């Protein structure tokens, strides 16, 4: 951890960061520091100067056909983005307040779930983080008087000793019938097996189908009133089967990675609220999601968690290494379960990044994109009759966007070969459009940051590139957490043939993509 070498120093720093994050959000324009305002005005002045000084080659007859394609893609992508922004505003200001008011009223009458089950996995976590997480759980159980069983999946005695010592020291006033602590030592590697063992223990304990179950990670810290704000939604809506919460990130690592994560979580808030307007979400985040036990106790659900897999024509049958949150989402989506997002219940994600920041970013993209692609194809196959049409199209759009995102930079370069300087016009558009998008995203963040427009574009290009690679290498998986696991990297003869053919597919597809763009631009002609 950067400049923090003791548990005490880390705990003190974490306290200060949490205190800052738990303050009420400032009004929009008060989120801007003087420095960021000056950068914004400088960028606006630069854009104005470029628009006045740089010749407009968008209307050049030689590249007019390129401008039509780029303009059409821009209208589509930004029209889709602003559709999400409008839906998110409707959810935030119209749909959600009424739900919160009714759920709170039910909670005030004294309603509590018959029993709450919390499944949490941890693997050689920082002791300060583990203590904070357990303390946040027990504090809310004590205050709300919710009978709870906490199942903790571990890989060794290390985490168990930290948790047991903390509970014995700070939770002696909580009676055993209010909070029960159960350790589940996994006998097979991987987070999925740990979760599966917990769910089987839960099933043996004869949990009631109407009990509520929390899935959470060992580095997810509850914010104020998370249990009250989430559990009450199930009393308000008997049809609700699962929900996920807002997240804030506390990053110990390179500053630019912290900025990138802040931006990603702002994007998440906007998208989640848009999706929730259709009573579905696109992921039941593993950091913190809540379920009705009736689905969790189903053997098919447990097996999905433990051994989710794909049968692929090239890679054969291969199991998923990570992405348990996407597996739970797909399972509930396939049975038509209602899901939602709770924007005012916040869980604090603590990211400790000790390796190279750029490589960690790419690894995260590989993991997230791989999980999305592996589950997205079968979610699309369910069809729009099994889910709201908007949600189905969101899943389809995820697969289209990785290609459309790459059209613009490639055609900008190709267009410059016909009309020198065309690339500069495209660069002006990229800067202008990302500044506009980030002005909206700042509304979903705690502070303004004028590095976001540049990070956003880098994020989009790298993400699209990784997705294009991953769609041809679905079996390749790497997860730096939980023992630095990897899959799909076998070196046998058959595996080398598969890897070689996957690379052939990747090169062929990208070459065909580039060739089609060059044909359209007019840089090459068909040989017949």
Coordinates of C-alpha atoms in Angstrom, one line a residue:
X1 CA 0.0 0.0 0.0
X2 CA 1.4 3.4 -1.0
X3 CA 3.2 5.1 1.9
X4 CA 1.2 3.1 4.5
X5 CA 3.4 0.4 6.1
X6 CA 1.6 -0.5 9.3
X7 CA -1.9 -1.7 10.2
X8 CA -2.4 1.3 12.5
X9 CA -1.5 3.8 9.8
X10 CA -3.7 2.0 7.2
X11 CA -6.6 1.9 9.6
X12 CA -6.3 5.6 10.4
X13 CA -6.1 6.5 6.7
X14 CA -9.1 4.3 6.0
X15 CA -11.1 6.1 8.8
X16 CA -10.3 9.5 7.2
X17 CA -11.3 8.4 3.8
X18 CA -14.6 6.8 5.0
X19 CA -15.4 9.9 6.9
X20 CA -15.0 12.0 3.8
X21 CA -17.1 9.6 1.7
X22 CA -19.9 9.5 4.2
X23 CA -20.5 13.2 4.1
X24 CA -23.5 14.3 2.0
X25 CA -22.8 15.0 -1.6
X26 CA -22.3 18.6 -2.5
X27 CA -24.5 20.4 -5.1
X28 CA -23.3 19.9 -8.7
X29 CA -21.3 23.1 -9.1
X30 CA -19.8 23.0 -5.6
X31 CA -18.1 19.7 -6.6
X32 CA -15.7 21.7 -8.8
X33 CA -12.4 22.8 -7.4
X34 CA -10.9 26.0 -8.7
X35 CA -8.3 24.0 -10.5
X36 CA -10.8 21.8 -12.3
X37 CA -12.9 24.8 -13.3
X38 CA -9.9 26.5 -14.8
X39 CA -9.1 23.3 -16.7
X40 CA -12.7 23.2 -18.0
X41 CA -12.6 26.8 -19.1
X42 CA -9.2 26.1 -20.8
X43 CA -10.6 23.1 -22.6
X44 CA -13.7 25.1 -23.8
X45 CA -11.4 27.9 -25.0
X46 CA -9.2 25.4 -26.8
X47 CA -12.2 23.8 -28.5
X48 CA -13.5 27.2 -29.5
X49 CA -10.1 28.1 -30.9
X50 CA -9.8 24.8 -32.8
X51 CA -13.3 25.2 -34.3
X52 CA -12.4 28.7 -35.5
X53 CA -8.8 27.9 -36.7
X54 CA -8.9 24.4 -38.1
X55 CA -10.6 24.0 -41.5
X56 CA -13.7 21.9 -41.4
X57 CA -13.0 18.9 -43.5
X58 CA -16.1 17.0 -42.4
X59 CA -17.9 18.5 -45.4
X60 CA -15.0 17.8 -47.9
X61 CA -16.7 16.0 -50.8
X62 CA -13.8 13.5 -50.9
X63 CA -14.6 12.3 -47.3
X64 CA -18.3 13.1 -47.1
X65 CA -19.2 9.4 -47.1
X66 CA -16.9 8.9 -44.1
X67 CA -18.5 11.8 -42.3
X68 CA -21.9 10.2 -42.9
X69 CA -20.8 6.9 -41.2
X70 CA -19.1 8.7 -38.3
X71 CA -22.1 11.0 -37.8
X72 CA -24.6 8.1 -37.9
X73 CA -22.5 6.1 -35.4
X74 CA -22.2 9.2 -33.2
X75 CA -26.0 9.8 -33.3
X76 CA -26.6 6.2 -32.4
X77 CA -24.1 5.8 -29.6
X78 CA -24.8 9.2 -28.0
X79 CA -28.5 8.9 -28.5
X80 CA -28.3 5.5 -26.7
X81 CA -26.2 7.1 -23.9
X82 CA -28.7 9.9 -23.4
X83 CA -31.5 7.4 -23.4
X84 CA -29.8 5.9 -20.4
X85 CA -29.4 9.3 -18.8
X86 CA -33.1 10.2 -19.2
X87 CA -34.2 6.8 -17.9
X88 CA -31.8 7.2 -14.9
X89 CA -33.3 10.6 -14.1
X90 CA -36.8 9.2 -14.2
X91 CA -35.8 6.4 -11.9
X92 CA -33.9 8.7 -9.5
X93 CA -36.5 11.5 -9.3
X94 CA -39.8 9.8 -10.0
X95 CA -39.9 6.0 -9.5
X96 CA -37.4 5.6 -6.7
X97 CA -38.6 8.2 -4.1
X98 CA -42.0 6.6 -3.9
X99 CA -40.6 3.1 -3.4
X100 CA -38.2 4.3 -0.7
X101 CA -41.0 6.1 1.2
X102 CA -43.3 3.0 1.3
X103 CA -40.4 0.6 2.2
X104 CA -39.3 2.9 5.1
X105 CA -42.9 3.0 6.3
X106 CA -43.0 -0.8 6.5
X107 CA -39.7 -0.9 8.3
X108 CA -40.9 1.6 10.9
X109 CA -43.8 -0.7 11.7
X110 CA -41.3 -3.2 13.1
X111 CA -41.1 -5.6 10.1
X112 CA -37.9 -7.6 10.0
X113 CA -37.0 -10.7 7.9
X114 CA -37.5 -14.0 9.8
X115 CA -33.8 -14.6 9.4
X116 CA -31.0 -13.1 7.5
X117 CA -28.1 -15.2 6.0
X118 CA -24.9 -13.5 5.0
X119 CA -22.4 -15.4 2.8
X120 CA -19.0 -13.7 2.6
X121 CA -15.8 -15.0 1.1
X122 CA -12.4 -13.7 2.1
X123 CA -8.9 -14.8 1.1
X124 CA -5.8 -13.4 2.9
X125 CA -7.4 -9.9 3.2
X126 CA -5.7 -7.0 4.9
X127 CA -6.5 -7.4 8.6
X128 CA -7.8 -3.8 8.9
X129 CA -10.2 -4.3 6.0
X130 CA -11.5 -7.6 7.5
X131 CA -12.1 -6.0 10.9
X132 CA -13.9 -3.0 9.4
X133 CA -16.1 -5.2 7.3
X134 CA -17.1 -7.5 10.2
X135 CA -17.6 -4.5 12.4
X136 CA -19.9 -2.8 9.9
X137 CA -22.1 -6.0 9.7
X138 CA -22.3 -6.6 13.4
X139 CA -23.0 -3.0 14.2
X140 CA -26.1 -2.9 11.9
X141 CA -27.3 -6.3 13.2
X142 CA -27.0 -5.1 16.8
X143 CA -28.9 -1.9 16.0
X144 CA -31.7 -3.3 13.8
X145 CA -32.1 -6.6 15.9
X146 CA -32.2 -8.9 12.9
X147 CA -31.6 -12.6 13.6
X148 CA -28.6 -13.4 11.4
X149 CA -26.3 -16.2 10.5
X150 CA -22.9 -15.1 9.0
X151 CA -21.3 -17.7 6.9
X152 CA -17.6 -16.9 6.1
X153 CA -15.9 -18.9 3.4
X154 CA -12.1 -19.0 4.0
X155 CA -9.1 -20.7 2.5
X156 CA -7.0 -20.9 5.6
X157 CA -6.9 -20.2 9.3
X158 CA -5.4 -16.8 8.7
X159 CA -8.6 -14.9 8.1
X160 CA -10.5 -17.0 10.6
X161 CA -8.2 -16.0 13.5
X162 CA -8.5 -12.3 12.6
X163 CA -12.3 -12.5 12.5
X164 CA -12.7 -14.7 15.6
X165 CA -10.4 -12.4 17.7
X166 CA -12.3 -9.3 16.6
X167 CA -15.7 -10.8 17.4
X168 CA -14.6 -12.1 20.8
X169 CA -13.3 -8.6 21.6
X170 CA -15.9 -6.3 20.2
X171 CA -19.1 -8.3 19.9
X172 CA -19.6 -9.9 23.3
X173 CA -22.7 -7.9 23.9
X174 CA -24.5 -9.5 20.9
X175 CA -26.4 -12.6 22.0
X176 CA -25.9 -15.9 20.1
X177 CA -29.5 -16.1 19.1
X178 CA -29.2 -12.7 17.3
X179 CA -25.9 -13.3 15.5
X180 CA -24.3 -16.7 14.7
X181 CA -20.9 -17.0 13.1
X182 CA -20.1 -20.0 10.9
X183 CA -16.7 -20.6 9.2
X184 CA -16.7 -22.8 6.1
X185 CA -13.1 -23.9 5.2
X186 CA -13.1 -24.7 1.5
X187 CA -11.6 -28.0 0.3
X188 CA -11.3 -27.0 -3.4
X189 CA -9.7 -23.8 -4.7
X190 CA -11.6 -20.9 -6.1
X191 CA -14.3 -18.5 -4.9
X192 CA -17.1 -20.4 -6.6
X193 CA -16.4 -23.5 -4.6
X194 CA -16.3 -21.5 -1.4
X195 CA -19.7 -20.0 -2.2
X196 CA -21.1 -23.4 -3.1
X197 CA -20.0 -24.9 0.2
X198 CA -21.7 -22.0 2.0
X199 CA -25.0 -22.4 0.1
X200 CA -25.0 -26.1 0.9
X201 CA -24.5 -25.4 4.6
X202 CA -27.3 -23.0 4.4
X203 CA -29.5 -25.6 2.8
X204 CA -28.7 -28.1 5.5
X205 CA -29.6 -25.6 8.1
X206 CA -33.2 -25.6 6.6
X207 CA -33.3 -21.9 5.7
X208 CA -36.8 -20.7 5.0
X209 CA -37.6 -19.8 1.4
X210 CA -38.6 -16.3 2.5
X211 CA -35.4 -15.7 4.4
X212 CA -33.1 -13.2 2.8
X213 CA -29.5 -13.9 1.8
X214 CA -26.7 -11.4 1.3
X215 CA -23.8 -12.2 -1.1
X216 CA -20.8 -10.1 -0.3
X217 CA -17.0 -9.9 -0.7
X218 CA -14.5 -9.7 2.2
X219 CA -13.5 -6.2 1.1
X220 CA -17.0 -4.7 0.9
X221 CA -17.7 -2.3 3.8
X222 CA -21.4 -1.5 4.7
X223 CA -22.3 2.2 4.6
X224 CA -25.0 3.7 6.9
X225 CA -28.3 1.8 7.2
X226 CA -27.5 -0.7 4.4
X227 CA -29.5 -3.5 6.0
X228 CA -32.5 -1.3 6.6
X229 CA -32.4 0.2 3.1
X230 CA -32.0 -3.1 1.3
X231 CA -34.0 -5.6 3.3
X232 CA -37.1 -3.3 3.5
X233 CA -37.4 -3.4 -0.3
X234 CA -38.4 -7.1 -0.1
X235 CA -41.2 -6.3 2.4
X236 CA -42.4 -3.5 0.1
X237 CA -42.3 -5.7 -3.1
X238 CA -43.3 -9.4 -2.6
X239 CA -42.3 -10.1 -6.3
X240 CA -38.8 -8.8 -5.9
X241 CA -36.2 -11.6 -5.9
X242 CA -32.8 -9.8 -5.9
X243 CA -31.2 -6.4 -5.7
X244 CA -27.8 -4.8 -5.7
X245 CA -26.6 -1.6 -4.2
X246 CA -24.6 1.6 -4.9
X247 CA -20.8 1.4 -4.5
X248 CA -18.0 3.8 -3.7
X249 CA -14.4 2.9 -4.2
X250 CA -11.5 3.5 -1.9
X251 CA -8.3 2.9 -3.9
X252 CA -4.8 2.3 -2.6
X253 CA -2.8 2.4 -5.7
X254 CA -1.7 4.8 -8.6
X255 CA -3.7 8.0 -8.6
X256 CA -4.8 7.6 -12.2
X257 CA -6.3 4.2 -11.4
X258 CA -8.3 5.8 -8.5
X259 CA -9.6 8.4 -11.0
X260 CA -10.5 5.6 -13.5
X261 CA -12.3 3.6 -10.8
X262 CA -14.2 6.8 -9.7
X263 CA -15.3 7.3 -13.3
X264 CA -16.3 3.6 -13.7
X265 CA -18.5 3.8 -10.6
X266 CA -20.2 7.0 -11.9
X267 CA -21.0 5.2 -15.1
X268 CA -22.3 2.2 -13.1
X269 CA -24.7 4.5 -11.1
X270 CA -26.2 6.0 -14.3
X271 CA -26.5 2.6 -16.0
X272 CA -27.9 0.7 -13.0
X273 CA -30.7 3.3 -12.5
X274 CA -31.6 3.1 -16.2
X275 CA -31.8 -0.7 -16.1
X276 CA -33.7 -0.7 -12.8
X277 CA -36.5 1.2 -14.5
X278 CA -37.3 -2.0 -16.3
X279 CA -37.2 -4.1 -13.1
X280 CA -33.9 -5.8 -14.1
X281 CA -30.2 -5.1 -13.8
X282 CA -27.3 -6.4 -15.9
X283 CA -25.3 -7.8 -13.0
X284 CA -26.0 -8.7 -9.4
X285 CA -22.7 -7.4 -8.2
X286 CA -20.7 -9.8 -6.1
X287 CA -19.5 -7.0 -3.7
X288 CA -23.1 -6.8 -2.3
X289 CA -26.4 -8.2 -3.5
X290 CA -29.4 -9.5 -1.7
X291 CA -31.6 -12.5 -2.7
X292 CA -34.7 -14.3 -1.5
X293 CA -33.6 -17.7 -0.2
X294 CA -36.1 -19.6 -2.4
X295 CA -33.8 -19.3 -5.4
X296 CA -30.5 -19.6 -3.5
X297 CA -31.5 -22.9 -2.0
X298 CA -32.3 -24.5 -5.4
X299 CA -29.8 -27.2 -6.3
X300 CA -29.6 -25.9 -9.9
X301 CA -28.6 -22.5 -8.6
X302 CA -25.9 -23.9 -6.3
X303 CA -24.5 -26.0 -9.2
X304 CA -24.5 -22.9 -11.4
X305 CA -22.4 -21.1 -8.9
X306 CA -20.0 -24.1 -8.3
X307 CA -19.6 -25.3 -11.9
X308 CA -21.0 -22.8 -14.4
X309 CA -19.6 -23.6 -17.8
X310 CA -20.0 -23.2 -21.5
X311 CA -19.9 -25.9 -24.2
X312 CA -17.9 -24.1 -27.0
X313 CA -17.4 -25.5 -30.5
X314 CA -13.7 -24.7 -30.3
X315 CA -12.8 -24.7 -26.6
X316 CA -15.0 -27.6 -25.7
X317 CA -16.5 -27.7 -22.2
X318 CA -14.8 -25.2 -19.8
X319 CA -15.7 -23.9 -16.4
X320 CA -15.9 -20.3 -15.4
X321 CA -13.2 -19.2 -13.0
X322 CA -14.7 -15.9 -11.8
X323 CA -17.9 -14.1 -12.6
X324 CA -20.1 -15.7 -10.0
X325 CA -22.2 -12.5 -10.0
X326 CA -22.9 -12.9 -13.7
X327 CA -23.9 -16.5 -13.1
X328 CA -26.4 -15.7 -10.4
X329 CA -27.7 -12.9 -12.6
X330 CA -28.2 -15.2 -15.6
X331 CA -29.9 -17.9 -13.5
X332 CA -32.4 -15.4 -12.1
X333 CA -32.9 -13.8 -15.5
X334 CA -33.7 -17.1 -17.1
X335 CA -36.6 -17.7 -14.6
X336 CA -38.0 -14.2 -15.1
X337 CA -37.0 -13.0 -11.6
X338 CA -37.6 -9.3 -10.8
X339 CA -34.4 -7.4 -9.8
X340 CA -33.7 -3.8 -8.8
X341 CA -31.0 -1.3 -7.8
X342 CA -31.0 0.6 -4.5
X343 CA -29.2 3.9 -5.1
X344 CA -29.2 5.2 -1.5
X345 CA -27.6 2.1 0.1
X346 CA -23.8 2.4 -0.3
X347 CA -21.2 -0.3 0.0
X348 CA -17.5 0.9 0.1
X349 CA -15.2 -1.2 -2.0
X350 CA -11.6 -1.2 -0.9
X351 CA -9.1 -1.8 -3.7
X352 CA -5.5 -2.4 -2.8
X353 CA -3.4 -2.4 -6.0
X354 CA 0.2 -3.4 -5.5
X355 CA 1.1 -4.5 -9.0
X356 CA 1.5 -2.4 -12.2
X357 CA -1.6 -0.1 -12.6
X358 CA -2.0 -0.5 -16.4
X359 CA -1.7 -4.3 -16.2
X360 CA -4.2 -4.4 -13.4
X361 CA -6.6 -2.3 -15.6
X362 CA -6.2 -4.7 -18.5
X363 CA -6.6 -7.7 -16.3
X364 CA -9.8 -6.3 -14.9
X365 CA -11.1 -5.6 -18.4
X366 CA -10.2 -9.2 -19.4
X367 CA -12.1 -10.5 -16.4
X368 CA -15.1 -8.2 -16.7
X369 CA -15.3 -8.5 -20.5
X370 CA -14.9 -12.3 -20.5
X371 CA -17.6 -12.7 -17.9
X372 CA -19.9 -10.4 -19.9
X373 CA -19.3 -12.2 -23.2
X374 CA -19.6 -15.7 -21.7
X375 CA -22.9 -14.9 -20.1
X376 CA -24.2 -12.3 -22.7
X377 CA -24.4 -14.8 -25.5
X378 CA -26.8 -17.1 -23.6
X379 CA -28.7 -14.2 -22.2
X380 CA -29.4 -13.0 -25.7
X381 CA -30.5 -16.6 -26.6
X382 CA -33.2 -16.3 -24.0
X383 CA -34.9 -13.7 -26.3
X384 CA -36.9 -10.6 -25.5
X385 CA -39.9 -12.6 -24.3
X386 CA -38.0 -13.8 -21.2
X387 CA -37.1 -10.2 -20.1
X388 CA -38.1 -6.6 -20.9
X389 CA -37.2 -5.7 -24.5
X390 CA -35.0 -2.8 -23.3
X391 CA -32.9 -5.1 -21.1
X392 CA -32.5 -7.6 -23.9
X393 CA -31.3 -4.9 -26.3
X394 CA -28.8 -3.6 -23.7
X395 CA -27.2 -7.1 -23.7
X396 CA -27.2 -7.1 -27.5
X397 CA -25.7 -3.6 -27.6
X398 CA -22.8 -4.6 -25.4
X399 CA -21.7 -7.0 -28.1
X400 CA -22.2 -4.5 -30.9
X401 CA -20.4 -1.6 -29.1
X402 CA -17.0 -3.3 -29.1
X403 CA -16.9 -3.1 -32.9
X404 CA -18.6 0.3 -33.4
X405 CA -16.2 1.8 -30.9
X406 CA -13.3 0.9 -33.1
X407 CA -14.8 2.2 -36.3
X408 CA -14.3 5.9 -35.4
X409 CA -10.6 5.9 -34.7
X410 CA -9.8 3.7 -37.6
X411 CA -11.9 5.7 -40.1
X412 CA -10.4 8.9 -38.8
X413 CA -6.9 7.7 -39.6
X414 CA -8.0 6.3 -43.0
X415 CA -9.8 9.6 -43.8
X416 CA -6.6 11.5 -43.2
X417 CA -5.0 9.6 -46.0
X418 CA -7.6 11.1 -48.4
X419 CA -8.0 14.6 -46.8
X420 CA -4.9 15.5 -44.7
X421 CA -6.0 17.0 -41.4
X422 CA -9.3 15.0 -41.2
X423 CA -7.9 13.2 -38.2
X424 CA -7.6 16.6 -36.3
X425 CA -11.3 17.3 -37.0
X426 CA -12.2 13.9 -35.5
X427 CA -10.0 14.6 -32.5
X428 CA -11.9 17.8 -31.9
X429 CA -15.1 15.9 -31.9
X430 CA -13.7 13.2 -29.6
X431 CA -12.6 15.9 -27.1
X432 CA -15.9 17.8 -27.3
X433 CA -18.1 14.7 -27.0
X434 CA -16.2 13.3 -24.0
X435 CA -16.3 16.6 -22.2
X436 CA -20.1 16.7 -22.6
X437 CA -20.4 13.1 -21.4
X438 CA -18.3 13.7 -18.4
X439 CA -20.3 16.8 -17.4
X440 CA -23.2 14.4 -17.1
X441 CA -21.2 11.7 -15.3
X442 CA -20.0 14.3 -12.7
X443 CA -23.7 14.4 -11.6
X444 CA -23.2 10.8 -10.4
X445 CA -19.9 11.4 -8.6
X446 CA -18.8 13.2 -5.4
X447 CA -16.4 15.5 -7.2
X448 CA -15.5 16.9 -10.6
X449 CA -12.4 15.7 -12.4
X450 CA -11.3 17.1 -15.7
X451 CA -9.0 14.1 -16.3
X452 CA -12.2 12.1 -16.9
X453 CA -12.7 13.0 -20.6
X454 CA -9.2 11.6 -21.5
X455 CA -9.6 8.6 -19.2
X456 CA -13.1 7.9 -20.6
X457 CA -11.8 7.6 -24.2
X458 CA -8.8 5.5 -23.1
X459 CA -11.3 3.3 -21.2
X460 CA -13.5 2.9 -24.2
X461 CA -10.7 2.0 -26.7
X462 CA -8.9 -0.4 -24.3
X463 CA -12.2 -2.1 -23.3
X464 CA -13.3 -2.5 -26.9
X465 CA -9.9 -4.0 -27.9
X466 CA -10.0 -6.4 -25.0
X467 CA -13.5 -7.5 -25.8
X468 CA -12.5 -8.2 -29.4
X469 CA -9.6 -10.3 -28.2
X470 CA -11.7 -12.1 -25.6
X471 CA -14.6 -13.1 -27.9
X472 CA -12.1 -15.4 -29.7
X473 CA -10.5 -16.6 -26.4
X474 CA -13.4 -17.2 -24.1
X475 CA -11.7 -20.0 -22.2
X476 CA -8.8 -17.9 -21.2
X477 CA -9.3 -16.5 -17.7
X478 CA -7.0 -14.8 -15.2
X479 CA -7.9 -13.5 -11.7
X480 CA -5.2 -11.8 -9.7
X481 CA -7.3 -12.2 -6.5
X482 CA -7.7 -15.5 -4.5
X483 CA -4.3 -16.9 -5.3
X484 CA -3.7 -15.4 -8.8
X485 CA -5.8 -18.1 -10.5
X486 CA -5.8 -18.7 -14.3
X487 CA -7.5 -21.0 -16.7
X488 CA -7.3 -21.8 -20.4
X489 CA -3.5 -21.7 -20.6
X490 CA -2.8 -25.4 -21.2
X491 CA 0.2 -26.3 -23.4
X492 CA -0.8 -29.7 -24.7
X493 CA -0.9 -30.4 -28.5
X494 CA -4.7 -30.0 -28.8
X495 CA -4.6 -26.8 -26.8
X496 CA -1.9 -25.3 -29.0
X497 CA -3.9 -26.1 -32.0
X498 CA -7.0 -24.4 -30.4
X499 CA -5.0 -21.4 -29.5
X500 CA -3.5 -21.2 -32.9
X501 CA -6.9 -21.4 -34.6
X502 CA -8.3 -18.7 -32.2
X503 CA -5.4 -16.4 -33.2
X504 CA -6.2 -17.2 -36.8
X505 CA -9.8 -16.2 -36.2
X506 CA -8.8 -13.0 -34.5
X507 CA -6.4 -12.0 -37.2
X508 CA -8.9 -12.9 -39.9
X509 CA -11.8 -11.0 -38.3
X510 CA -9.8 -7.9 -37.6
X511 CA -8.3 -8.0 -41.1
X512 CA -11.7 -8.3 -42.6
X513 CA -13.0 -5.5 -40.4
X514 CA -10.1 -3.2 -41.5
X515 CA -10.5 -4.3 -45.2
X516 CA -14.2 -3.5 -45.2
X517 CA -13.5 0.0 -43.8
X518 CA -10.7 0.6 -46.3
X519 CA -13.0 -0.5 -49.2
X520 CA -15.7 1.9 -47.9
X521 CA -13.3 4.7 -47.5
X522 CA -12.0 4.1 -51.0
X523 CA -8.4 3.4 -50.2
X524 CA -8.5 0.0 -52.0
X525 CA -10.7 -1.4 -54.7
X526 CA -12.2 -4.9 -55.2
X527 CA -10.0 -7.0 -57.5
X528 CA -13.0 -7.7 -59.8

